[in-house]
mmCIF file of C-alpha atoms in Angstrom:
data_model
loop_
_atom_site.group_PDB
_atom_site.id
_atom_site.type_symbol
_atom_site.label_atom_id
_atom_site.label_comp_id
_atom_site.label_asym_id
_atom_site.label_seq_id
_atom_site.Cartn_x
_atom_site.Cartn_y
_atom_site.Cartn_z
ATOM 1 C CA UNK A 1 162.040 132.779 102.541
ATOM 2 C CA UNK A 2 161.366 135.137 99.661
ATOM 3 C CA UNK A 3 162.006 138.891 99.090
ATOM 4 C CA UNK A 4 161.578 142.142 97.342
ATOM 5 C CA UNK A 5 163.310 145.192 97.054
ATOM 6 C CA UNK A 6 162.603 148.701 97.965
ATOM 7 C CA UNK A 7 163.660 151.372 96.070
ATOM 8 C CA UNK A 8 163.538 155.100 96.582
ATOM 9 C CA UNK A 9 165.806 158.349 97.169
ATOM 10 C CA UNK A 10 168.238 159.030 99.395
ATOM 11 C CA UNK A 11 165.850 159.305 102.617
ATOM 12 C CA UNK A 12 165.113 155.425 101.956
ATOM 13 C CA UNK A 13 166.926 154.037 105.025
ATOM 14 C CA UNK A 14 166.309 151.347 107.723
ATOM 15 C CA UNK A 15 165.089 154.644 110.300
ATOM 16 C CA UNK A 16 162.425 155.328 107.925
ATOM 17 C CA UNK A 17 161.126 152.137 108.230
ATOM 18 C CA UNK A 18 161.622 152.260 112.149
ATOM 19 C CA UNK A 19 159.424 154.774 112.485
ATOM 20 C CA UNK A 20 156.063 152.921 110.945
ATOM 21 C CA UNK A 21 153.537 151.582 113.294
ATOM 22 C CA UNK A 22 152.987 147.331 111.717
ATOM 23 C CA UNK A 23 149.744 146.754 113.646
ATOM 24 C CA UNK A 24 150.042 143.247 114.543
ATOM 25 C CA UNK A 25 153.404 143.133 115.291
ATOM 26 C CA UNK A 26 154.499 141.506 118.998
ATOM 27 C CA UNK A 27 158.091 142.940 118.683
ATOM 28 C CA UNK A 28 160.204 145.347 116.153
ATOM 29 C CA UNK A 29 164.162 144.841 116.462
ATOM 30 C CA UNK A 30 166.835 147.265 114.999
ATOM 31 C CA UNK A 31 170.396 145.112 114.836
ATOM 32 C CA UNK A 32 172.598 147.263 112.923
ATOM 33 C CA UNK A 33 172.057 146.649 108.931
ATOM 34 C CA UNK A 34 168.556 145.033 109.752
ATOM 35 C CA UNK A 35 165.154 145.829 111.338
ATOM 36 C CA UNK A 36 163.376 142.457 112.154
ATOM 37 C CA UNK A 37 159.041 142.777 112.567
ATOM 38 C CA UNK A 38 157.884 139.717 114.167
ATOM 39 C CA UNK A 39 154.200 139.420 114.101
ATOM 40 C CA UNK A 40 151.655 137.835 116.472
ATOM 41 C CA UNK A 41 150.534 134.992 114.285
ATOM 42 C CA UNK A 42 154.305 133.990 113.948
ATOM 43 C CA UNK A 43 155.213 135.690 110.406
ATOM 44 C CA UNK A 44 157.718 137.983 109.920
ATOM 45 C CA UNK A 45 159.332 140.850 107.677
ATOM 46 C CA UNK A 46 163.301 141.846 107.474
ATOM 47 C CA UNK A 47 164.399 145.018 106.331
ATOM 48 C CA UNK A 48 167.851 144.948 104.945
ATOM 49 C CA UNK A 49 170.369 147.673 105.035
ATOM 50 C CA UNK A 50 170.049 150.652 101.746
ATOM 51 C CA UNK A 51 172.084 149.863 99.043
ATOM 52 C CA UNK A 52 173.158 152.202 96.394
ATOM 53 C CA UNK A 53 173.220 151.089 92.460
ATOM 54 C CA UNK A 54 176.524 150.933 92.566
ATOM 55 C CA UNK A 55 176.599 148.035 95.424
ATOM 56 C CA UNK A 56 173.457 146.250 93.738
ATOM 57 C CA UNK A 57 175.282 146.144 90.458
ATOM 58 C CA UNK A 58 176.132 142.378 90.886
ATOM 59 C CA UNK A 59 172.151 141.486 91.069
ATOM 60 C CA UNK A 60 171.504 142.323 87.576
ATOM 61 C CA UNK A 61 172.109 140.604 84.659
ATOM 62 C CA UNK A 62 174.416 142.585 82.058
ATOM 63 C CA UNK A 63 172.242 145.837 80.950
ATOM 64 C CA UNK A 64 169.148 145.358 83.445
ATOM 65 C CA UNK A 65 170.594 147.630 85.742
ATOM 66 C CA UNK A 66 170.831 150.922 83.395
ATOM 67 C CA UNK A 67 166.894 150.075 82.025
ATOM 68 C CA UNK A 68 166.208 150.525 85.431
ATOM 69 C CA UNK A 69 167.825 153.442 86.854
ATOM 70 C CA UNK A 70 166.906 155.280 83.370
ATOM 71 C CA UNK A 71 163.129 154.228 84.578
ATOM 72 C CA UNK A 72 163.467 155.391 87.927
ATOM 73 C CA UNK A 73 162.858 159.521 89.411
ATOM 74 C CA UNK A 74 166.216 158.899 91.521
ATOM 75 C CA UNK A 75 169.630 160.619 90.954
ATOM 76 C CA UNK A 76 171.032 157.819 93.162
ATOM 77 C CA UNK A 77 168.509 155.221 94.307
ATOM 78 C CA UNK A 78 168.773 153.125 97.472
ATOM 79 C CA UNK A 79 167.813 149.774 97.765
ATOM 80 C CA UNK A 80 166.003 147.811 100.702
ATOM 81 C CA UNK A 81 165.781 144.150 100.632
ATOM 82 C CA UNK A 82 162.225 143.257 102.468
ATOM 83 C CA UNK A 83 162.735 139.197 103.503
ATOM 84 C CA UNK A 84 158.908 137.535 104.540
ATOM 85 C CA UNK A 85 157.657 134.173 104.628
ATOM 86 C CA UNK A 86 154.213 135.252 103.671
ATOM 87 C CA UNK A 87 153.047 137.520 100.467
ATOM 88 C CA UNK A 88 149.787 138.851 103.165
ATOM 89 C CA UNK A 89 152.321 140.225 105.309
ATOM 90 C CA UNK A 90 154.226 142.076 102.538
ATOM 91 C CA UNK A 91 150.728 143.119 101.686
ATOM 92 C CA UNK A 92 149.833 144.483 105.212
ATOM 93 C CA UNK A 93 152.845 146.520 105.473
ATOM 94 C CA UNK A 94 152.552 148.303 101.641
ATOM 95 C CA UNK A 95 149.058 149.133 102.733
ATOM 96 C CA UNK A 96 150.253 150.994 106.183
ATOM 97 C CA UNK A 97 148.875 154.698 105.892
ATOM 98 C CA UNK A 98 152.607 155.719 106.872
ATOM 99 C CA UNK A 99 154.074 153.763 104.580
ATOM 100 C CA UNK A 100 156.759 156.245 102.192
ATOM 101 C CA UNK A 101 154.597 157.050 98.752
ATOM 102 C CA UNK A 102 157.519 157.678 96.861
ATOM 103 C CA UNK A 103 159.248 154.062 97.139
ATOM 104 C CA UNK A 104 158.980 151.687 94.392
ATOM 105 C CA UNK A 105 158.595 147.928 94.738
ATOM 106 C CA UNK A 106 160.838 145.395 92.396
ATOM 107 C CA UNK A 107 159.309 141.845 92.755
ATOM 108 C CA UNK A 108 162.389 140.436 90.278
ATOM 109 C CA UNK A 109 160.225 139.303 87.564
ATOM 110 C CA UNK A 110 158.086 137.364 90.056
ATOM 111 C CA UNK A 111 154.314 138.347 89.877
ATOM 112 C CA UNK A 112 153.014 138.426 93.500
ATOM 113 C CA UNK A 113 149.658 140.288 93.188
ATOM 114 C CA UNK A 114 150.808 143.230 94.670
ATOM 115 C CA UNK A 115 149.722 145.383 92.109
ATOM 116 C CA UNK A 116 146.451 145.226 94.530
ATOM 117 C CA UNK A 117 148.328 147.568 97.002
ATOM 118 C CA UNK A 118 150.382 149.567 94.854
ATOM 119 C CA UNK A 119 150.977 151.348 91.275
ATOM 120 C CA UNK A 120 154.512 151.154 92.300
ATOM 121 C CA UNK A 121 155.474 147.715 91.208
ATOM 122 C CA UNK A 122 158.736 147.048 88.703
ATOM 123 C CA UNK A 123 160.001 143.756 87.576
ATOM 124 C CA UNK A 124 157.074 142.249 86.503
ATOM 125 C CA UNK A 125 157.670 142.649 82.345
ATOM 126 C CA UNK A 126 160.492 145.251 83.099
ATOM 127 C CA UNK A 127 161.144 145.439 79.684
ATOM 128 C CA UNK A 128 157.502 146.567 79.139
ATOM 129 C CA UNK A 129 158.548 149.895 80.553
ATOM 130 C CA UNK A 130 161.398 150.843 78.158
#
């Protein structure tokens, strides 16, 4: 299982996500602090519960975390983990017409390629940005 995290304003939340269509998808579960999209072909993406910078502080190493935020258009950003098994499905859903312009995608220093679906994507030579 890997993951990346979403990161926008305050109307980043789990209903947001709710709301998009995932063509593909067989069944789309809200359970409290998670929204689970299971696909046809057997893959799958988790949406975690919003975090705020305060609650993400502990997934930073010491200084990371103001770089960031200084980076970022966001008074208080939220954070959205996004679990998959496969990178295509990640893909898929980034590319979504409905999917929110104004989030920003932190792949944790991890290049994925998915600077092919967005102009959006932190963490990949953060410090290239400061």
């Amino acid at each position: 299982m890997q993951w990346i995290f979403l990161i926008g304003d305050a109307s980043l939340t789990l209903s947001r996500f709710e709301r998009l269509q995932f063509p593909g998808s067989r069944q789309i579960v809200r359970s409290g602090e998670q929204l689970l999209v299971q696909y046809e072909n057997g893959d799958y993406a988790a949406f975690f519960r919003e975090e705020d910078a305060e609650a993400m502080q502990s997934e930073f190493e010491p200084g990371e975390l103001e770089k960031l935020l200084r980076f970022l258009p966001f008074d208080d950003p939220k954070w959205i983990m996004l679990k998959y098994r496969n990178i295509e499905t990640v893909k898929q859903i980034l590319q979504e017409p409905d999917f929110p312009k104004d989030v920003f995608i932190d792949c944790d220093g991890t290049d994925l390629g998915l600077e092919t679906v967005s102009d959006r994507i932190i963490g990949t030579g953060l410090t290239a940005l400061f």
